Coordinates of C-alpha atoms and ligand atoms in Angstrom, one line a residue:
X1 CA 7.3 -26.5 9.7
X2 CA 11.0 -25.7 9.3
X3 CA 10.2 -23.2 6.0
X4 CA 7.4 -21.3 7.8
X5 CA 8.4 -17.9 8.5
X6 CA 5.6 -17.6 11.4
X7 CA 7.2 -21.4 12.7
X8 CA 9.8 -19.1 12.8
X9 CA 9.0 -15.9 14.3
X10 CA 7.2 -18.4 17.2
X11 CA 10.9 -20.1 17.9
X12 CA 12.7 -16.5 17.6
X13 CA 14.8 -18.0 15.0
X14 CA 13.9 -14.5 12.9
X15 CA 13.1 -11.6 14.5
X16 CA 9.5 -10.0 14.8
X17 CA 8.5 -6.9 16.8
X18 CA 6.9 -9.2 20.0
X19 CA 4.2 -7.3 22.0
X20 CA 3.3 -10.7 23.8
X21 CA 4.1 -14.2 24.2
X22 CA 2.9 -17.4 26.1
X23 CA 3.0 -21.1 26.1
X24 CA 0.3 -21.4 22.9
X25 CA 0.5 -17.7 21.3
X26 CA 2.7 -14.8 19.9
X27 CA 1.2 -11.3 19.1
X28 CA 3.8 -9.3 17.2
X29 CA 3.7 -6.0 14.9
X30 CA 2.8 -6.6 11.8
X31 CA 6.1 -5.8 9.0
X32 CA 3.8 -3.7 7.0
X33 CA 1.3 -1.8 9.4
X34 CA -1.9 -0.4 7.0
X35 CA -3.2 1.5 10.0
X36 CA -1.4 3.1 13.3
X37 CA -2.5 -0.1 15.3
X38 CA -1.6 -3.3 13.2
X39 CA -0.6 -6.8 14.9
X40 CA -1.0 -10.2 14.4
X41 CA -2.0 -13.2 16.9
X42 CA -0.6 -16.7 15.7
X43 CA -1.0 -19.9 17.4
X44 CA 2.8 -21.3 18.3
X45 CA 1.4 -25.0 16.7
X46 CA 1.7 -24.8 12.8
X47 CA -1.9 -24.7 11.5
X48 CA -1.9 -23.5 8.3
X49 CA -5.2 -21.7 8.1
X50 CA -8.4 -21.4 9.6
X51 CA -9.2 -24.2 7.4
X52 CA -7.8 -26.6 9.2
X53 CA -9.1 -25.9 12.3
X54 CA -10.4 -28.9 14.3
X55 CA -12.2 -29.3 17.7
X56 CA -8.8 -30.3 19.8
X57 CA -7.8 -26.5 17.9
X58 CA -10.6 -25.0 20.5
X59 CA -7.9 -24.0 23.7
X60 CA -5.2 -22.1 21.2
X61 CA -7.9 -20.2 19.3
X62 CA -9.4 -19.1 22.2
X63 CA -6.8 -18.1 23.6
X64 CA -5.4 -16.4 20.6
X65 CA -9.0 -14.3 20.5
X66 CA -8.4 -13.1 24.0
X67 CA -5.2 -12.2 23.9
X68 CA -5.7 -10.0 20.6
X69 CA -8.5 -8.4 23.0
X70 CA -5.9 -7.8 25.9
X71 CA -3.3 -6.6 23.1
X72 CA -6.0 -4.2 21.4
X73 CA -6.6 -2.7 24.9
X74 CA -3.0 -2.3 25.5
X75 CA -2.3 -0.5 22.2
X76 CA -4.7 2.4 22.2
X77 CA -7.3 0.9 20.3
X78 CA -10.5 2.4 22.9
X79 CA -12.6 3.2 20.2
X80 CA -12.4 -0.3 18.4
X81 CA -10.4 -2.2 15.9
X82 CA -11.0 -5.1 13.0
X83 CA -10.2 -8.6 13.3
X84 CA -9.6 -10.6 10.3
X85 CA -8.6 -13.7 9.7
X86 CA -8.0 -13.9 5.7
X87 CA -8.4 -18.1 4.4
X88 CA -6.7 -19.5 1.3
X89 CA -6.9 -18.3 -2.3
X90 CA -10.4 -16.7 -1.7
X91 CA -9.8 -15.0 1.0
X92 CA -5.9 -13.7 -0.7
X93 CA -3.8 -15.7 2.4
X94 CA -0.7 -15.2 1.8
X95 CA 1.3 -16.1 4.6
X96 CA 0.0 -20.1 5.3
X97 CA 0.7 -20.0 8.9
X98 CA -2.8 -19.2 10.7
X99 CA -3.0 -15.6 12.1
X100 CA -5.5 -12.7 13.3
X101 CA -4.9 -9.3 12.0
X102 CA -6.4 -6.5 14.6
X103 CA -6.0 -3.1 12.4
X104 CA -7.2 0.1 14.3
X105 CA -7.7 3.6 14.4
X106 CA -7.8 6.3 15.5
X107 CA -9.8 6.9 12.3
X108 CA -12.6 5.3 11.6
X109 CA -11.6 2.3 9.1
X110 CA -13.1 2.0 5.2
X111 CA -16.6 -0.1 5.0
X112 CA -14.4 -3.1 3.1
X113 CA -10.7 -2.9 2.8
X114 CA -7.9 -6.1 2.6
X115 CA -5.8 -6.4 5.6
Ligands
AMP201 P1 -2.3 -12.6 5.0 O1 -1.7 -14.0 4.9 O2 -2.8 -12.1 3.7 O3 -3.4 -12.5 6.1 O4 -1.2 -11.5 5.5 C1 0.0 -11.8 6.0 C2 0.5 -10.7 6.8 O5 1.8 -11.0 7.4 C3 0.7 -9.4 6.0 O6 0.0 -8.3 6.5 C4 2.3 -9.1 6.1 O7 2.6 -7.8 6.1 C5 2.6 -9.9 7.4 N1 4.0 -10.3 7.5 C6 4.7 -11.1 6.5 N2 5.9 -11.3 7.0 C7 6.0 -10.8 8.2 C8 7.0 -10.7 9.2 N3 8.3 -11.3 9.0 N4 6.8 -10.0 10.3 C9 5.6 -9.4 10.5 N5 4.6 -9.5 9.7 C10 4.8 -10.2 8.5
ZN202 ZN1 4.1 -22.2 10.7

């Protein structure tokens, strides 16, 4: 998608603060951090929401789910961390590129908060 701005983040046509990077995903910082630990896992394929997820979908996402794990570790997050994964108008996307938040401490995070 040649107006995505995650498309581009993936192809390093705009820059992003990387923490990791393979063959199917990209974890980078997120540009406006709501806690000390904020990043996002995308898939490098353009899937514009969790929507749209289909069976042949199964190898990216899971990898995308363990490398927010291995990121989480590698950031400080011991104590634990939220994943989110916010979808369409109900769930207030607003970047239509498909992407886990992990938000973490060291505080304990608020019962129900949008990330
Ligand atoms: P949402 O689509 O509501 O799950 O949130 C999109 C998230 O992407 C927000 O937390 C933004 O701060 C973040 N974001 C938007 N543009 C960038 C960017 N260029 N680099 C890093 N994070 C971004
Ligand atoms: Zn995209």
């Amino acid at each position: 998608m040649s107006d995505c701005i995650f498309c581009k983040i993936a192809a390093g046509e705009i820059p992003a603060k990387k923490i990791y990077e393979d063959d199917l995903v990209v974890a980078f910082h997120d540009i406006r951090p709501v806690t000390p630990v904020h990043f996002l896992v995308i898939p490098k394929l353009h899937i514009p929401s969790m929507a749209e997820l289909q069976p042949e979908h199964a190898e990216v996402m899971g990898r995308a789910m363990t490398v927010a794990a291995q990121v989480a570790r590698e950031t400080g997050c011991a104590n634990g961390y939220r994943t989110i994964i916010n979808t369409g108008k109900v769930g207030r996307q607003e970047v239509y590129h498909l992407h886990v938040h992990v938000v973490g401490g060291p505080e304990v995070l608020p019962a129900m908060v949008k990330y």
